Short mmCIF file of C-alpha atoms and ligand atoms in Angstrom, two decimals:
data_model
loop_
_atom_site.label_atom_id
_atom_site.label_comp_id
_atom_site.label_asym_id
_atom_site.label_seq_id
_atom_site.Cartn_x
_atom_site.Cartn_y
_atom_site.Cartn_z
CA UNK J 1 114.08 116.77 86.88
CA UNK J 2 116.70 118.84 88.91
CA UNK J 3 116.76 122.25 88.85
CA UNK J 4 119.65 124.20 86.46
CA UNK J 5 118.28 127.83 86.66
CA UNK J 6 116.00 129.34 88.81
CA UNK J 7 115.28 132.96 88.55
CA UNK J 8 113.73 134.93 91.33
CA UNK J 9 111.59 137.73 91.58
CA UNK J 10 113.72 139.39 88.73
CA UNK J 11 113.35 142.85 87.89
CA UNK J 12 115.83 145.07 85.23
CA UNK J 13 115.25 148.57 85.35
CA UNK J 14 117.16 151.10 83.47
CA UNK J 15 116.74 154.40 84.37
CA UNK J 16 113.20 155.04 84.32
CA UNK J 17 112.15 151.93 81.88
CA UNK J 18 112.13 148.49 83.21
CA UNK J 19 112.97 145.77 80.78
CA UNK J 20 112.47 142.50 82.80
CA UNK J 21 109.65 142.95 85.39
CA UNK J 22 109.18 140.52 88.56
CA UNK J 23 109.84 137.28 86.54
CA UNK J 24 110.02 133.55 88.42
CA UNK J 25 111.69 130.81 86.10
CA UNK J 26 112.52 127.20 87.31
CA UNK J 27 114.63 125.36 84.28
CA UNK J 28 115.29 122.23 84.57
CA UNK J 29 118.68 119.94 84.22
CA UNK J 30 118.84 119.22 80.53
CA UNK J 31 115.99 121.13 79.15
CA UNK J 32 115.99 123.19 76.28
CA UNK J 33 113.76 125.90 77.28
CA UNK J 34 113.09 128.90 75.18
CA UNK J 35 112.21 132.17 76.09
CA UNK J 36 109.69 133.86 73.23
CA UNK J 37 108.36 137.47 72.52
CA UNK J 38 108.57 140.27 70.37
CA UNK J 39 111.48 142.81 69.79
CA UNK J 40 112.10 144.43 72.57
CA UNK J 41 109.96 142.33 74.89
CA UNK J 42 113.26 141.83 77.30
CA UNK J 43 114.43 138.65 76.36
CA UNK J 44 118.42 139.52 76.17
CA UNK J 45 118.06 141.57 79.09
CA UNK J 46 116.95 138.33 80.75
CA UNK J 47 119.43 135.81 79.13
CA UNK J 48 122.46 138.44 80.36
CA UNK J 49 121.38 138.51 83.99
CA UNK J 50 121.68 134.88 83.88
CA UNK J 51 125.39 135.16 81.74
CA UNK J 52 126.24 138.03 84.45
CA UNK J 53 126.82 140.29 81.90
CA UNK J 54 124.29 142.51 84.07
CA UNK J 55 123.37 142.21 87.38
CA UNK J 56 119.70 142.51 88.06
CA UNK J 57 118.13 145.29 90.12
CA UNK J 58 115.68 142.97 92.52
CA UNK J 59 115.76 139.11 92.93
CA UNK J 60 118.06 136.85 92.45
CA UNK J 61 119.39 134.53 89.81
CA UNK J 62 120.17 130.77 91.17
CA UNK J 63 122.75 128.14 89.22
CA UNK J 64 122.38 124.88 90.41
CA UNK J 65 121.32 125.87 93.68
CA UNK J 66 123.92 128.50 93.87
CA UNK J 67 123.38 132.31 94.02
CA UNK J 68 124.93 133.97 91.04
CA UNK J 69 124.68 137.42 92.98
CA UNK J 70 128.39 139.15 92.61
CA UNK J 71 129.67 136.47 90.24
CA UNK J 72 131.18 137.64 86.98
CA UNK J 73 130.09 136.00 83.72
CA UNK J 74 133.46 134.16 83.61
CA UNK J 75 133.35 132.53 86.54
CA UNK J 76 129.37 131.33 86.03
CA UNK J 77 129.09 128.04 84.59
CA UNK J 78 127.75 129.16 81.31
CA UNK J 79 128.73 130.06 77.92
CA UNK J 80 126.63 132.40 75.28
CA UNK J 81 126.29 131.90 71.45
CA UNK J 82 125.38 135.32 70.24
CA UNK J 83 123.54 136.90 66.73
CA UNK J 84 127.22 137.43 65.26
CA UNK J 85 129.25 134.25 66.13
CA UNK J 86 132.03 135.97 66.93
CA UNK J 87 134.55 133.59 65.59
CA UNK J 88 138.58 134.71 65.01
CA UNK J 89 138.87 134.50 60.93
CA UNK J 90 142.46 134.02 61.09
CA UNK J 91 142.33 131.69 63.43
CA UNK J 92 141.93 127.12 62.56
CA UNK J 93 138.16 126.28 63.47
CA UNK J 94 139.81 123.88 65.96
CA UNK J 95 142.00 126.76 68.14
CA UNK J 96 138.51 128.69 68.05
CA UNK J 97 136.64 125.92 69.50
CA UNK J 98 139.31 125.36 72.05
CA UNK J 99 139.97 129.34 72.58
CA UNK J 100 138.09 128.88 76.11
CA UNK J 101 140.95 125.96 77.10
CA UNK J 102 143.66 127.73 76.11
CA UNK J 103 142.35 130.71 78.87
CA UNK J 104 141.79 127.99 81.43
CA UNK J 105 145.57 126.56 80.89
CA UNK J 106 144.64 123.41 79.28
CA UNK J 107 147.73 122.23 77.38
CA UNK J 108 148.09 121.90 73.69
CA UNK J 109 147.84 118.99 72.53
CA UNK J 110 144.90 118.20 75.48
CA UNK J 111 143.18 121.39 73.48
CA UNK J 112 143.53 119.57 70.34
CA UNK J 113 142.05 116.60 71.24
CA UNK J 114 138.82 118.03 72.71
CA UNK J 115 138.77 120.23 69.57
CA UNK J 116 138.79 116.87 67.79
CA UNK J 117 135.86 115.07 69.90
CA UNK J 118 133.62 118.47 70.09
CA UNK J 119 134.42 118.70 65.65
CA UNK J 120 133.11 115.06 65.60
CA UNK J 121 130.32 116.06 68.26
CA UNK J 122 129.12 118.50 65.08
CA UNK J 123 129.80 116.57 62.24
CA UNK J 124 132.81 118.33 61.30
CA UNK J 125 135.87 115.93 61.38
CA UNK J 126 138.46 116.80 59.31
CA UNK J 127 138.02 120.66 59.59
CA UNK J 128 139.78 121.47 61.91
CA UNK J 129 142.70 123.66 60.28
CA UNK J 130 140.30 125.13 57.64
CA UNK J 131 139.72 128.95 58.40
CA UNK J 132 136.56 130.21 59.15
CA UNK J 133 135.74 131.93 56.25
CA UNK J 134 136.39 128.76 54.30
CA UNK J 135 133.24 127.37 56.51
CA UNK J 136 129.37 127.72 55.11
CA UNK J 137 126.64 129.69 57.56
CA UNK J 138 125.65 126.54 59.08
CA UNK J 139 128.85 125.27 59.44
CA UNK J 140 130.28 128.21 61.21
CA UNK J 141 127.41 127.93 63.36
CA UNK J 142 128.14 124.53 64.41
CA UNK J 143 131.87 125.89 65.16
CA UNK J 144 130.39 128.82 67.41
CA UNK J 145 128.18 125.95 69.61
CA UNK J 146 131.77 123.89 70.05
CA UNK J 147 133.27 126.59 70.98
CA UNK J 148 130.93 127.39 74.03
CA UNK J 149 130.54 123.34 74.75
CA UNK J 150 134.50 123.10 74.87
CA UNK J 151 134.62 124.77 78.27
CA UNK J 152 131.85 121.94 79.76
CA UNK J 153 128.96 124.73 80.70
CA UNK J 154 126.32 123.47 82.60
CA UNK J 155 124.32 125.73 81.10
CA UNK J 156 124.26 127.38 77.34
CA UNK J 157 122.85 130.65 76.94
CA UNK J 158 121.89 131.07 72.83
CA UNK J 159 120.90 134.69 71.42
CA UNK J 160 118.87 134.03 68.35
CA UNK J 161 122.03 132.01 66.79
CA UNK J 162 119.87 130.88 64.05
CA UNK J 163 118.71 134.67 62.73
CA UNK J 164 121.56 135.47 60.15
CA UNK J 165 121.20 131.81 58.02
CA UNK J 166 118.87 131.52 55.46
CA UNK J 167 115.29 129.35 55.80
CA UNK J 168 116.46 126.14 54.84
CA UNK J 169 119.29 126.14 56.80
CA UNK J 170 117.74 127.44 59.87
CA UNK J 171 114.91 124.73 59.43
CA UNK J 172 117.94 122.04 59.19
CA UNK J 173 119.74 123.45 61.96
CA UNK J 174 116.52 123.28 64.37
CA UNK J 175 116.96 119.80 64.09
CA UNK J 176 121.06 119.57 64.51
CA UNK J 177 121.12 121.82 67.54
CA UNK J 178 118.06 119.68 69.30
CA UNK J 179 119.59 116.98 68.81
CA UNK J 180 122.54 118.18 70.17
CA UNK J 181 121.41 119.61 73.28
CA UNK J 182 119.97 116.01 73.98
CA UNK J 183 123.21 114.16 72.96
CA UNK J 184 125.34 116.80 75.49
CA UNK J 185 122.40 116.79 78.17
CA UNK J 186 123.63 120.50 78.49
CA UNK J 187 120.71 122.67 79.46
CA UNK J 188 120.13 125.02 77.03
CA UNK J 189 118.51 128.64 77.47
CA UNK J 190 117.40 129.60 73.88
CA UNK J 191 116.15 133.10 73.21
CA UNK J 192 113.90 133.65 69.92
CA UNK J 193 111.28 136.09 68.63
CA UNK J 194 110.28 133.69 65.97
CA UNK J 195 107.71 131.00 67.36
CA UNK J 196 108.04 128.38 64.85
CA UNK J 197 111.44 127.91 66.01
CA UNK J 198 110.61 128.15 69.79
CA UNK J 199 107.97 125.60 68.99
CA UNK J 200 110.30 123.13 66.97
CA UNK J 201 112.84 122.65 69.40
CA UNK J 202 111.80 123.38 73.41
CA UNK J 203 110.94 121.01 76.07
CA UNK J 204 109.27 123.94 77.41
CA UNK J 205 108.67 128.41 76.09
CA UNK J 206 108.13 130.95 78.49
CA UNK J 207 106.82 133.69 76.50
CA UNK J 208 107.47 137.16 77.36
CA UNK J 209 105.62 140.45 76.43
CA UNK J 210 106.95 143.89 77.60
CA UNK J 211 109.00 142.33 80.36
CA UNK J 212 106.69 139.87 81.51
CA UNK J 213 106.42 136.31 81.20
CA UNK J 214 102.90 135.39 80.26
CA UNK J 215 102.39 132.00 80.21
CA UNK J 216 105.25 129.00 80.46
CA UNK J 217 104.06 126.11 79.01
CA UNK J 218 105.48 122.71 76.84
CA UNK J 219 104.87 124.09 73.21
CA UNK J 220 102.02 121.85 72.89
CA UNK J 221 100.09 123.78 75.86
CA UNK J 222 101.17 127.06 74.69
CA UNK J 223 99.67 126.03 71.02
CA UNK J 224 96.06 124.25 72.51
CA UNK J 225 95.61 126.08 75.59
CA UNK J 226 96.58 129.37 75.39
CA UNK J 227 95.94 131.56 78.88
CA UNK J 228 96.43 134.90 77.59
CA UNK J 229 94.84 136.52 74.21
CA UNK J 230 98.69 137.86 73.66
CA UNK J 231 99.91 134.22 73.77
CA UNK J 232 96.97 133.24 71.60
CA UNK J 233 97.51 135.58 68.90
CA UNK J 234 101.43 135.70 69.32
CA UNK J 235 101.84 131.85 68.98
CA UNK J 236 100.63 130.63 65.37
CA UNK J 237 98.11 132.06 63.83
CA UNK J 238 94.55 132.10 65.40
CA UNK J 239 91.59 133.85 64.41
CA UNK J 240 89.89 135.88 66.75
CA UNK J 241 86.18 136.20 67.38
CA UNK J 242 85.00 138.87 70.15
CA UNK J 243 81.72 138.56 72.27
CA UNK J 244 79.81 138.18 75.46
CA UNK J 245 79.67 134.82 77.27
CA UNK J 246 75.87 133.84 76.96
CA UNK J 247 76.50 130.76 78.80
CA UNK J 248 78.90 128.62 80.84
CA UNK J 249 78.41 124.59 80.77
CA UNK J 250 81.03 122.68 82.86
CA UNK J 251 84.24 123.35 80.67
CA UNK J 252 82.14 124.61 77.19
CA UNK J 253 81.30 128.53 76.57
CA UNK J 254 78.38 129.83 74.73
CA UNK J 255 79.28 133.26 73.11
CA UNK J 256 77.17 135.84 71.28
CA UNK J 257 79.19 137.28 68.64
CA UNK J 258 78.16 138.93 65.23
CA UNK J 259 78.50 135.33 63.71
CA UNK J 260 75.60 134.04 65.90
CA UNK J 261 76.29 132.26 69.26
CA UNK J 262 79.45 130.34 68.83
CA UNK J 263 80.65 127.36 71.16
CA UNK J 264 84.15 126.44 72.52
CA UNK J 265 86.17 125.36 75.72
CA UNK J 266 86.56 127.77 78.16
CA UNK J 267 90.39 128.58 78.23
CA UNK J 268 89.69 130.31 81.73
CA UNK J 269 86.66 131.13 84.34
CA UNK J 270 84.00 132.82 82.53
CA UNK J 271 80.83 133.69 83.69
CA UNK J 272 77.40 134.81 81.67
CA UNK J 273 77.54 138.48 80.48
CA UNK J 274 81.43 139.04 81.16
CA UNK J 275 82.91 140.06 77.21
CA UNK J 276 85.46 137.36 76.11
CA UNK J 277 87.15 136.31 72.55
CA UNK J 278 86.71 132.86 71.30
CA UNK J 279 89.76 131.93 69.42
CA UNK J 280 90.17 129.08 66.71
CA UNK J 281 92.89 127.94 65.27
CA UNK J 282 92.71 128.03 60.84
CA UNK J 283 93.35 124.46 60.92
CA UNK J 284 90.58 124.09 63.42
CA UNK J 285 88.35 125.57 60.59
CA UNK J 286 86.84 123.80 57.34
CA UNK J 287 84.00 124.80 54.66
CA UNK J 288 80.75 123.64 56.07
CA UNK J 289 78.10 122.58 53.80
CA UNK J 290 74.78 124.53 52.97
CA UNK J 291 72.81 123.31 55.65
CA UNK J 292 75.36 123.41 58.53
CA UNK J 293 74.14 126.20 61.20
CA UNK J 294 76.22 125.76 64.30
CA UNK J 295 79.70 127.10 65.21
CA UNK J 296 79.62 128.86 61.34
CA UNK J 297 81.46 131.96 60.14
CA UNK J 298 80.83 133.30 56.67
CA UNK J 299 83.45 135.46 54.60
CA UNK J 300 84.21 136.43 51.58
CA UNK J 301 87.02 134.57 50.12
CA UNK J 302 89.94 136.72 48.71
CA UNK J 303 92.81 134.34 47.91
CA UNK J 304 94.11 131.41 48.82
CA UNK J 305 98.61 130.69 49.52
CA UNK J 306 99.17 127.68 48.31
CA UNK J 307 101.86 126.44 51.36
CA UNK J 308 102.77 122.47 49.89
CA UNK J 309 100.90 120.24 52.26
CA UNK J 310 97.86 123.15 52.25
CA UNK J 311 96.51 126.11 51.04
CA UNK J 312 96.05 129.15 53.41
CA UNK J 313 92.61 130.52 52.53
CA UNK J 314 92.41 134.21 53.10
CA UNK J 315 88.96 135.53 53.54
CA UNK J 316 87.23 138.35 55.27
CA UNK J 317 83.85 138.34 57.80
CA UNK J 318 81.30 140.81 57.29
CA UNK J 319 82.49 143.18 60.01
CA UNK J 320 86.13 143.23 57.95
CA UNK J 321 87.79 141.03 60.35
CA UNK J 322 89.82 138.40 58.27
CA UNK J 323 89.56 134.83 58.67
CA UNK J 324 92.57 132.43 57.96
CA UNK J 325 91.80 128.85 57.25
CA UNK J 326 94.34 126.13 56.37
CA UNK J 327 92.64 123.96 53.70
CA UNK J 328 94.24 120.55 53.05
CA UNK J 329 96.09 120.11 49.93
CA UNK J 330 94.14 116.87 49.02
CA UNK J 331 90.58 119.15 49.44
CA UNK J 332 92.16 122.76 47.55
CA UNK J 333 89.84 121.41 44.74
CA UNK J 334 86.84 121.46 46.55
CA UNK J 335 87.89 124.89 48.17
CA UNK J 336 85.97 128.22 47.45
CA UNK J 337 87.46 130.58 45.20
CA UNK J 338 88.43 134.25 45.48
CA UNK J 339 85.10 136.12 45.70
CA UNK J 340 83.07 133.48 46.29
CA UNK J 341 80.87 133.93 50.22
CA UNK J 342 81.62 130.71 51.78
CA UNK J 343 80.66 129.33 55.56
CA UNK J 344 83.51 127.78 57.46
CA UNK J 345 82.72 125.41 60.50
CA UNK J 346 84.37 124.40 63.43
CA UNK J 347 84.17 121.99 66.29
CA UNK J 348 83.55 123.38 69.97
CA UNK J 349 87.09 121.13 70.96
CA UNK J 350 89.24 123.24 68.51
CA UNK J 351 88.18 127.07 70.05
CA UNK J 352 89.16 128.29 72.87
CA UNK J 353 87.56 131.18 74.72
CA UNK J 354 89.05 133.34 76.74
CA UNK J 355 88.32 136.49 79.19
CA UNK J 356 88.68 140.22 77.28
CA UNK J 357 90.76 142.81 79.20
P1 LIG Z 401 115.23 141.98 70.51
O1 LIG Z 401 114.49 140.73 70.08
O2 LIG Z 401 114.95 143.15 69.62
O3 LIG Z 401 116.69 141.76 70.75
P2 LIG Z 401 114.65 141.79 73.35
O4 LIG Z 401 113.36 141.15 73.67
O5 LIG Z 401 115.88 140.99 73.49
O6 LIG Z 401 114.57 142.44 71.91
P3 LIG Z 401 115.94 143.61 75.18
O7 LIG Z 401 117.16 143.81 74.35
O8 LIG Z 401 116.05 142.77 76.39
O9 LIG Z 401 114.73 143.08 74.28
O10 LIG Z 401 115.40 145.05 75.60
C1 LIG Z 401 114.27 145.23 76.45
C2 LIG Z 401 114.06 146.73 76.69
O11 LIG Z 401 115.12 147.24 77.48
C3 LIG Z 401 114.04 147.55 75.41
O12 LIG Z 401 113.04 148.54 75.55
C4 LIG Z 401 115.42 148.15 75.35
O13 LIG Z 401 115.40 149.38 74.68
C5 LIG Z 401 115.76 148.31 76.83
N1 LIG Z 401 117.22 148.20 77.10
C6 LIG Z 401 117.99 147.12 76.86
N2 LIG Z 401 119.27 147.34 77.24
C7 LIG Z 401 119.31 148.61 77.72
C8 LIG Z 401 120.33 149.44 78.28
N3 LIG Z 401 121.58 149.00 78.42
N4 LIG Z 401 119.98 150.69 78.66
C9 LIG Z 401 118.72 151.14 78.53
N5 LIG Z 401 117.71 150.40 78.03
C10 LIG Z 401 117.98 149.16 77.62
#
């Protein structure tokens, strides 16, 4: 795959506080890559610098090979979606998609017609003189992506678009703008503090904590092999045992914890004595029966969510930590109930153990 973005060595400081600290990014030509973290984590610092709506204070952002140094956000070849679409309420869904043409001196009746193709590109034929307002969330939203494909970015720069709309419809629009991105081959840049999303619809997530990227990874990697405790905890849920590495065995870890030694894959290069966390997923846990010794955590149940396809059991060890584990629908009848002391087992392949500190 070619290379659409590559960022250098950035760094954003303002003032005294730096926002985006020394991060390397290579994006490739047609992938949707997200960029993950918590509030304030530096994330729309990051996507401007690439927009040019701020110029970084060390490295260098690179567009298709091309320095972006000194280049003004209109004359990049990308287009932003932001939070609050933006869109001109008196003005026909079809002149706001083809606002960007009009600028660039594209005739009329040329505007219209690629209003026409990027209002079939969303499903929306037939809308085009509507008014905004006469538009639902989701279909306004579709109208804000036209808009910034009409001018033919090579690369799409999208601000939490999703955050206003309700669950449903952001679960439904996942979907729409994936497919989307694949149908237009435009590389998308996709910036999101929720990790469900991230996880739905990238190629590949860099995730980012206090303006650094952690780990960059398909969402599959980030999910199974997590290299950072942040990134463990930060994408889905996880719980979190802490102990010292008793022993190290080609790729398994031994680990003495208040649960007894526990077993799991080493997530990075451990050696005897050093303290380290083993980390498995709830879905990685189930109740083990009576006799069952190995790899077992007992807790006291305290309620269980029932989520559709399972039930999220809520429990609690006996040094207060809680323990989450996602019990099948098809086996909630089997399933402990609140105040009941249950063990819950794992297998060494579902934890992963990785160095404290
Ligand atoms: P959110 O998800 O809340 O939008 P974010 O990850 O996008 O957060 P940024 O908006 O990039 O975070 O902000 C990163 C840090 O930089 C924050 O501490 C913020 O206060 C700071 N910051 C952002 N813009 C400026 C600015 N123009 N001047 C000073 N500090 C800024």
């Amino acid at each position: 795959m070619s290379r659409s973005v590559g960022l250098e060595n950035i760094t954003m400081q303002f003032g005294d506080s730096v926002a985006v600290r020394d991060v390397n990014l290579a994006i490739g030509s047609g992938e949707f890559f997200s960029i993950l973290g918590p509030s304030g984590c530096g994330k729309t610092t990051l996507l401007r610098m690439v927009a040019g709506f701020l110029e970084p204070t060390r490295g260098r952002v690179l567009i298709g090979g091309r320095d972006m140094a000194g280049l003004a956000a209109d004359r990049r070849p990308t287009a932003m979606i932001f939070q609050s679409l933006a869109l001109f309420p008196l003005m026909p869904v079809w002149e706001n998609i083809a606002f960007g043409l009009e600028a660039r001196g594209v005739p009329k009746a040329e505007r219209r017609r690629r209003a026409e193709e990027l209002l079939a590109l969303i499903a929306l034929s037939g809308y085009g003189d509507r008014l905004p307002g006469a538009l639902s969330g989701g279909q306004r939203q579709r109208v804000a992506i036209a808009r910034a494909l009409a001018v033919e970015p090579q690369v799409l720069l999208l601000d939490e678009p999703l955050s206003a709309l309700d669950l449903k419809l952001r679960q439904h629009m996942r979907a729409e703008l994936r497919a989307l991105q694949k149908q237009t081959g435009v590389t998308f840049i996709y910036i999101t503090h929720d990790q469900s999303e991230a996880l739905a619809m990238s190629d590949r997530v860099a995730v980012m904590k206090e303006g650094l990227v952690e780990q960059v990874g398909t969402p599959r990697a980030l999910y199974d092999d997590p290299h950072t405790h942040f990134v463990a905890r930060f994408v889905g849920e996880n719980n979190a045992i802490p102990g010292l590495v008793a022993a190290v065995c080609g790729d398994t870890v031994a680990v003495d914890t208040n649960a007894g030694r526990l077993t799991g894959r080493a997530g990075a290069r451990l050696a005897a004595g050093q303290p380290a966390t083993l980390f498995v997923r709830p879905e990685g846990l189930r109740v083990a029966g009576d006799g069952e010794a190995e790899n077992r955590l007992d807790a006291i149940v305290e309620a269980i969510d029932f989520e559709g396809a399972f039930g999220m059991l809520r429990a609690r060890r006996g040094d207060g930590e809680r323990l989450l584990a996602a019990i099948p629908n098809t086996g909630l009848g089997q399933a402990p109930a609140a105040g009941a002391v249950a063990g819950f087992g794992f297998a060494a392949r579902d934890a992963v153990v990785l160095a404290d500190g």
